[in-house]
Amino acid sequence: MLETLVALAVAGGTAVVQAVGTDAWDGLRGAVARWFGRGDAQREQAELERLDKTATALQATDPAEAERARIGQQASWQARIEAMLENLDEADRSQAVDQLRALLNEHAPQGAVTGGLAAAHNVSIHAEDSSIAAQVIEGGAHIRPPPRPEPLKD
């Protein structure tokens, strides 16, 4: 379950950063603020302000520092989402996970990463038995049996 929460937090942090400056920003911004606010209007407003600071930080960044800023903001939002989920009881956490998945499906920018892996150490990707393993696959993948060899001619 912990891996699922981390992956969801990565997706949430990534979606926030990728939405800045896109048509998806307003919808995602409001949905994330409501998700964090959980019915508390003051907390929701505080989250809107925090999201606006993120947007300002990413838009005002010198191009040479842009990647570092994106990574920092993504990590910050990931940590905030993880902390939010960790501080909920089991029933509330389950509901919050479902709500976060739904808001990401609805509001994340097209083509945005909605899942991911965060690791503090080595990561190994391995495939066997006619399977596929990859860090990134764009455009789909298909597994087919190898062609049959032609019969030998006498």
Coordinates of N, CA and C in Angstrom, one line a residue:
M1 N 0.8 -1.2 0.0 CA 0.0 0.0 0.0 C 0.9 1.3 0.0
L2 N 2.0 1.2 0.7 CA 2.9 2.4 0.8 C 3.4 2.8 -0.6
E3 N 3.7 1.8 -1.4 CA 4.2 2.1 -2.8 C 3.1 2.8 -3.6
T4 N 1.9 2.4 -3.4 CA 0.7 3.0 -4.1 C 0.6 4.4 -3.7
L5 N 0.7 4.7 -2.4 CA 0.6 6.1 -1.9 C 1.7 7.0 -2.5
V6 N 2.9 6.4 -2.5 CA 4.1 7.2 -3.0 C 3.9 7.5 -4.5
A7 N 3.5 6.4 -5.2 CA 3.3 6.6 -6.7 C 2.2 7.7 -6.9
L8 N 1.1 7.6 -6.2 CA 0.1 8.6 -6.3 C 0.5 10.0 -6.0
A9 N 1.3 10.1 -4.9 CA 1.9 11.4 -4.6 C 2.9 12.0 -5.6
V10 N 3.6 11.1 -6.2 CA 4.5 11.5 -7.3 C 3.7 12.0 -8.5
A11 N 2.6 11.3 -8.8 CA 1.7 11.7 -9.9 C 1.1 13.0 -9.6
G12 N 0.7 13.2 -8.4 CA 0.1 14.5 -8.0 C 1.1 15.7 -8.1
G13 N 2.3 15.5 -7.6 CA 3.3 16.5 -7.7 C 3.7 16.8 -9.1
T14 N 3.8 15.8 -9.9 CA 4.1 16.0 -11.3 C 3.0 16.7 -12.0
A15 N 1.8 16.3 -11.8 CA 0.6 17.0 -12.4 C 0.6 18.5 -12.1
V16 N 0.8 18.8 -10.9 CA 0.8 20.2 -10.5 C 1.9 21.0 -11.3
V17 N 3.1 20.5 -11.3 CA 4.2 21.2 -12.1 C 3.9 21.2 -13.6
Q18 N 3.4 20.1 -14.1 CA 3.2 20.1 -15.6 C 2.0 20.9 -16.0
A19 N 1.1 21.2 -15.1 CA -0.1 22.0 -15.4 C 0.1 23.5 -15.5
V20 N 1.1 23.9 -14.8 CA 1.4 25.4 -14.7 C 1.6 25.9 -16.2
G21 N 0.9 27.0 -16.5 CA 1.0 27.6 -17.8 C 0.2 26.9 -18.9
T22 N -0.6 25.9 -18.5 CA -1.4 25.2 -19.5 C -2.8 25.5 -19.3
D23 N -3.6 25.0 -20.3 CA -5.1 25.2 -20.2 C -5.6 24.4 -19.0
A24 N -4.9 23.4 -18.5 CA -5.4 22.5 -17.4 C -5.2 23.2 -16.1
W25 N -4.4 24.3 -16.0 CA -4.0 24.8 -14.7 C -5.2 25.2 -13.8
D26 N -6.1 26.0 -14.3 CA -7.2 26.5 -13.5 C -8.0 25.3 -12.9
G27 N -8.3 24.3 -13.7 CA -9.1 23.2 -13.2 C -8.3 22.4 -12.2
L28 N -7.1 22.1 -12.5 CA -6.2 21.3 -11.5 C -6.0 22.1 -10.3
R29 N -5.7 23.4 -10.4 CA -5.4 24.2 -9.2 C -6.6 24.2 -8.3
G30 N -7.8 24.4 -8.8 CA -9.0 24.4 -7.9 C -9.3 23.0 -7.3
A31 N -9.1 22.0 -8.1 CA -9.4 20.6 -7.6 C -8.4 20.2 -6.5
V32 N -7.1 20.6 -6.7 CA -6.1 20.2 -5.7 C -6.3 21.0 -4.4
A33 N -6.7 22.3 -4.5 CA -7.0 23.1 -3.3 C -8.2 22.5 -2.6
R34 N -9.2 22.1 -3.3 CA -10.4 21.5 -2.6 C -10.0 20.2 -2.0
W35 N -9.1 19.4 -2.7 CA -8.7 18.1 -2.1 C -8.0 18.3 -0.8
F36 N -7.0 19.3 -0.8 CA -6.3 19.6 0.5 C -7.2 20.2 1.5
G37 N -8.1 21.1 1.1 CA -9.0 21.8 2.0 C -10.0 20.9 2.7
R38 N -10.4 19.8 2.1 CA -11.3 18.8 2.7 C -12.5 19.5 3.4
G39 N -13.1 20.5 2.7 CA -14.3 21.2 3.2 C -14.0 22.4 4.1
D40 N -12.7 22.7 4.4 CA -12.3 23.9 5.2 C -12.0 25.0 4.2
A41 N -12.8 26.0 4.1 CA -12.6 27.1 3.2 C -11.3 27.9 3.4
Q42 N -10.9 28.1 4.6 CA -9.6 28.8 4.9 C -8.4 27.9 4.4
R43 N -8.5 26.7 4.7 CA -7.4 25.8 4.2 C -7.4 25.8 2.7
E44 N -8.5 25.7 2.1 CA -8.6 25.7 0.6 C -8.0 27.0 0.1
Q45 N -8.3 28.1 0.7 CA -7.7 29.4 0.2 C -6.2 29.4 0.4
A46 N -5.7 28.9 1.5 CA -4.3 28.8 1.7 C -3.6 27.9 0.6
E47 N -4.3 26.8 0.2 CA -3.7 26.0 -0.8 C -3.7 26.7 -2.2
L48 N -4.8 27.5 -2.4 CA -4.8 28.2 -3.7 C -3.6 29.2 -3.7
E49 N -3.3 29.8 -2.6 CA -2.2 30.7 -2.5 C -0.9 30.0 -2.7
R50 N -0.7 28.8 -2.1 CA 0.5 28.0 -2.3 C 0.6 27.6 -3.7
L51 N -0.4 27.2 -4.4 CA -0.4 26.8 -5.8 C 0.0 28.0 -6.7
D52 N -0.5 29.2 -6.3 CA -0.1 30.4 -7.1 C 1.3 30.7 -6.9
K53 N 1.9 30.5 -5.7 CA 3.3 30.7 -5.5 C 4.1 29.7 -6.4
T54 N 3.7 28.5 -6.5 CA 4.3 27.5 -7.3 C 4.3 27.9 -8.8
A55 N 3.2 28.4 -9.2 CA 3.1 28.8 -10.6 C 4.1 30.0 -10.9
T56 N 4.1 31.0 -9.9 CA 5.0 32.1 -10.1 C 6.4 31.7 -10.1
A57 N 6.8 30.8 -9.2 CA 8.2 30.3 -9.1 C 8.6 29.6 -10.4
L58 N 7.7 28.9 -11.0 CA 8.0 28.1 -12.2 C 8.0 29.0 -13.5
Q59 N 7.2 30.0 -13.5 CA 7.1 30.9 -14.6 C 8.2 32.0 -14.6
A60 N 8.7 32.3 -13.5 CA 9.7 33.4 -13.3 C 11.1 32.8 -13.4
T61 N 11.2 31.5 -13.5 CA 12.5 30.9 -13.4 C 13.3 31.2 -14.6
D62 N 14.6 31.5 -14.4 CA 15.6 31.6 -15.5 C 15.6 30.3 -16.2
P63 N 15.7 30.3 -17.6 CA 15.7 29.0 -18.3 C 16.8 28.1 -17.8
A64 N 17.9 28.6 -17.4 CA 19.0 27.7 -17.0 C 18.7 27.0 -15.7
E65 N 17.7 27.6 -14.9 CA 17.3 27.0 -13.6 C 16.0 26.3 -13.7
A66 N 15.4 26.3 -14.8 CA 14.0 25.8 -14.9 C 13.9 24.4 -14.5
E67 N 14.8 23.5 -14.9 CA 14.6 22.1 -14.5 C 14.8 21.9 -13.0
R68 N 15.7 22.6 -12.4 CA 15.9 22.5 -11.0 C 14.7 23.0 -10.3
A69 N 14.1 24.0 -10.7 CA 12.8 24.6 -10.1 C 11.7 23.6 -10.3
R70 N 11.5 23.0 -11.4 CA 10.5 22.0 -11.6 C 10.7 20.8 -10.7
I71 N 11.9 20.3 -10.6 CA 12.2 19.2 -9.7 C 11.9 19.5 -8.3
G72 N 12.3 20.7 -7.8 CA 12.0 21.1 -6.5 C 10.6 21.3 -6.2
Q73 N 9.8 21.9 -7.1 CA 8.4 22.1 -6.9 C 7.7 20.7 -6.9
Q74 N 8.0 19.9 -7.8 CA 7.4 18.5 -7.9 C 7.7 17.8 -6.6
A75 N 8.9 17.8 -6.1 CA 9.2 17.1 -4.8 C 8.4 17.7 -3.6
S76 N 8.3 19.0 -3.6 CA 7.6 19.7 -2.6 C 6.1 19.3 -2.5
W77 N 5.5 19.3 -3.7 CA 4.1 18.8 -3.8 C 3.9 17.4 -3.5
Q78 N 4.9 16.6 -3.9 CA 4.8 15.1 -3.6 C 4.9 14.9 -2.1
A79 N 5.8 15.6 -1.4 CA 5.9 15.5 0.0 C 4.6 16.0 0.7
R80 N 4.0 17.0 0.3 CA 2.8 17.6 0.9 C 1.7 16.5 0.7
I81 N 1.6 15.9 -0.5 CA 0.5 14.9 -0.7 C 0.7 13.7 0.2
E82 N 2.0 13.2 0.2 CA 2.3 12.1 1.1 C 1.9 12.4 2.6
A83 N 2.3 13.6 3.0 CA 2.0 13.9 4.4 C 0.5 14.0 4.7
M84 N -0.2 14.5 3.7 CA -1.6 14.6 3.9 C -2.2 13.2 4.0
L85 N -1.8 12.3 3.1 CA -2.3 10.9 3.2 C -1.9 10.2 4.4
E86 N -0.7 10.4 4.9 CA -0.2 9.7 6.1 C -1.0 10.2 7.3
N87 N -1.4 11.4 7.3 CA -2.1 12.0 8.5 C -3.6 11.6 8.6
L88 N -4.1 10.9 7.7 CA -5.5 10.5 7.7 C -5.7 9.1 8.3
D89 N -6.8 8.9 8.9 CA -7.1 7.5 9.4 C -7.4 6.7 8.1
E90 N -7.5 5.4 8.3 CA -7.6 4.4 7.2 C -8.8 4.7 6.3
A91 N -10.0 5.0 6.9 CA -11.2 5.2 6.1 C -11.0 6.5 5.3
D92 N -10.6 7.6 5.9 CA -10.4 8.9 5.3 C -9.3 8.8 4.2
R93 N -8.2 8.1 4.5 CA -7.1 7.9 3.5 C -7.7 7.2 2.3
S94 N -8.4 6.2 2.4 CA -9.0 5.4 1.3 C -9.8 6.4 0.4
Q95 N -10.7 7.2 1.1 CA -11.5 8.1 0.4 C -10.6 9.2 -0.3
A96 N -9.6 9.7 0.3 CA -8.7 10.7 -0.2 C -8.0 10.2 -1.4
V97 N -7.5 8.9 -1.3 CA -6.8 8.3 -2.5 C -7.7 8.2 -3.7
D98 N -9.0 7.8 -3.5 CA -9.9 7.7 -4.6 C -10.2 9.1 -5.2
Q99 N -10.3 10.1 -4.3 CA -10.6 11.4 -4.8 C -9.4 12.0 -5.6
L100 N -8.2 11.7 -5.1 CA -7.0 12.2 -5.8 C -6.9 11.6 -7.1
R101 N -7.1 10.3 -7.2 CA -7.0 9.6 -8.5 C -8.0 10.2 -9.5
A102 N -9.2 10.4 -9.0 CA -10.3 11.0 -9.8 C -9.9 12.4 -10.3
L103 N -9.4 13.2 -9.4 CA -9.1 14.6 -9.9 C -7.9 14.6 -10.8
L104 N -6.9 13.7 -10.7 CA -5.8 13.6 -11.6 C -6.3 13.1 -13.0
N105 N -7.2 12.1 -13.0 CA -7.7 11.6 -14.2 C -8.5 12.7 -15.0
E106 N -9.2 13.5 -14.2 CA -10.0 14.6 -14.8 C -9.2 15.8 -15.2
H107 N -8.2 16.2 -14.4 CA -7.6 17.5 -14.5 C -6.1 17.5 -14.9
A108 N -5.4 16.4 -14.8 CA -4.0 16.4 -15.2 C -3.9 16.7 -16.7
P109 N -2.8 17.5 -17.0 CA -2.7 17.9 -18.4 C -2.6 16.6 -19.3
Q110 N -3.1 16.8 -20.6 CA -2.9 15.7 -21.5 C -1.5 15.3 -21.7
G111 N -1.2 14.0 -21.7 CA 0.2 13.6 -21.8 C 1.0 13.7 -20.6
A112 N 0.4 14.1 -19.5 CA 1.2 14.2 -18.2 C 1.4 12.9 -17.6
V113 N 2.5 12.8 -16.9 CA 2.7 11.5 -16.2 C 1.7 11.4 -15.0
T114 N 1.1 10.3 -14.9 CA 0.1 10.1 -13.9 C 0.5 9.0 -12.9
G115 N 1.7 8.6 -13.0 CA 2.2 7.5 -12.2 C 3.7 7.7 -12.2
G116 N 4.3 7.0 -11.3 CA 5.8 7.2 -11.3 C 6.4 6.4 -10.2
L117 N 7.7 6.5 -10.1 CA 8.5 5.8 -9.1 C 9.5 6.8 -8.5
A118 N 9.5 6.9 -7.2 CA 10.5 7.7 -6.5 C 11.4 6.7 -5.8
A119 N 12.7 6.9 -5.9 CA 13.6 5.9 -5.3 C 14.8 6.7 -4.7
A120 N 15.2 6.3 -3.5 CA 16.4 6.9 -2.9 C 17.7 6.2 -3.2
H121 N 17.6 5.0 -3.8 CA 18.7 4.2 -4.1 C 18.6 3.6 -5.5
N122 N 19.2 2.5 -5.8 CA 19.2 1.9 -7.1 C 17.8 1.4 -7.4
V123 N 17.5 1.4 -8.7 CA 16.3 0.8 -9.3 C 16.7 -0.1 -10.3
S124 N 16.1 -1.3 -10.3 CA 16.4 -2.3 -11.3 C 15.1 -2.7 -12.0
I125 N 15.2 -2.7 -13.4 CA 14.0 -3.0 -14.2 C 14.3 -4.3 -14.9
H126 N 13.5 -5.3 -14.7 CA 13.8 -6.6 -15.2 C 12.5 -7.2 -15.9
A127 N 12.7 -7.9 -17.0 CA 11.6 -8.6 -17.6 C 12.0 -10.0 -18.0
E128 N 11.0 -10.9 -17.9 CA 11.3 -12.3 -18.3 C 10.0 -12.9 -18.8
D129 N 10.2 -14.1 -19.4 CA 9.0 -14.8 -19.9 C 8.1 -14.0 -20.9
S130 N 8.7 -13.5 -21.9 CA 8.0 -12.8 -23.0 C 7.3 -11.5 -22.4
S131 N 7.8 -10.8 -21.5 CA 7.2 -9.6 -21.0 C 8.1 -8.4 -21.4
I132 N 7.6 -7.2 -21.0 CA 8.3 -6.0 -21.4 C 8.6 -5.3 -20.1
A133 N 9.7 -4.7 -19.9 CA 10.1 -3.8 -18.8 C 10.8 -2.6 -19.4
A134 N 10.4 -1.4 -19.0 CA 11.0 -0.2 -19.5 C 10.8 0.9 -18.6
Q135 N 11.6 1.9 -18.7 CA 11.4 3.2 -17.9 C 10.4 4.0 -18.6
V136 N 10.4 4.1 -20.0 CA 9.5 4.9 -20.7 C 9.2 4.1 -22.0
I137 N 7.9 4.0 -22.3 CA 7.4 3.4 -23.6 C 6.5 4.5 -24.2
E138 N 6.8 5.0 -25.3 CA 6.0 5.9 -26.0 C 5.4 5.3 -27.3
G139 N 4.1 5.4 -27.5 CA 3.6 4.8 -28.7 C 3.1 3.4 -28.6
G140 N 3.2 2.8 -27.4 CA 2.7 1.4 -27.2 C 3.8 0.4 -27.5
A141 N 3.4 -0.8 -27.1 CA 4.3 -1.9 -27.3 C 3.5 -3.2 -27.5
H142 N 4.0 -4.1 -28.3 CA 3.3 -5.4 -28.6 C 4.3 -6.5 -28.5
I143 N 3.9 -7.6 -27.9 CA 4.7 -8.8 -27.8 C 4.1 -9.8 -28.8
R144 N 5.0 -10.3 -29.7 CA 4.5 -11.3 -30.6 C 5.5 -12.4 -30.6
P145 N 5.0 -13.6 -30.9 CA 6.0 -14.7 -31.0 C 6.9 -14.5 -32.2
P146 N 8.2 -15.0 -32.1 CA 9.1 -14.9 -33.2 C 8.5 -15.6 -34.4
P147 N 8.9 -15.2 -35.6 CA 8.5 -15.9 -36.8 C 9.0 -17.3 -36.8
R148 N 8.2 -18.2 -37.4 CA 8.6 -19.6 -37.5 C 9.7 -19.7 -38.6
P149 N 10.7 -20.5 -38.3 CA 11.7 -20.7 -39.4 C 11.1 -21.4 -40.6
E150 N 11.6 -21.1 -41.7 CA 11.1 -21.8 -42.9 C 11.7 -23.3 -42.8
P151 N 10.9 -24.2 -43.3 CA 11.4 -25.6 -43.3 C 12.6 -25.7 -44.2
L152 N 13.5 -26.6 -43.8 CA 14.7 -26.8 -44.6 C 14.4 -27.6 -45.8
K153 N 15.0 -27.2 -46.9 CA 14.7 -27.8 -48.2 C 15.8 -28.9 -48.4
D154 N 15.4 -30.0 -48.9 CA 16.4 -31.1 -49.2 C 17.1 -30.9 -50.4

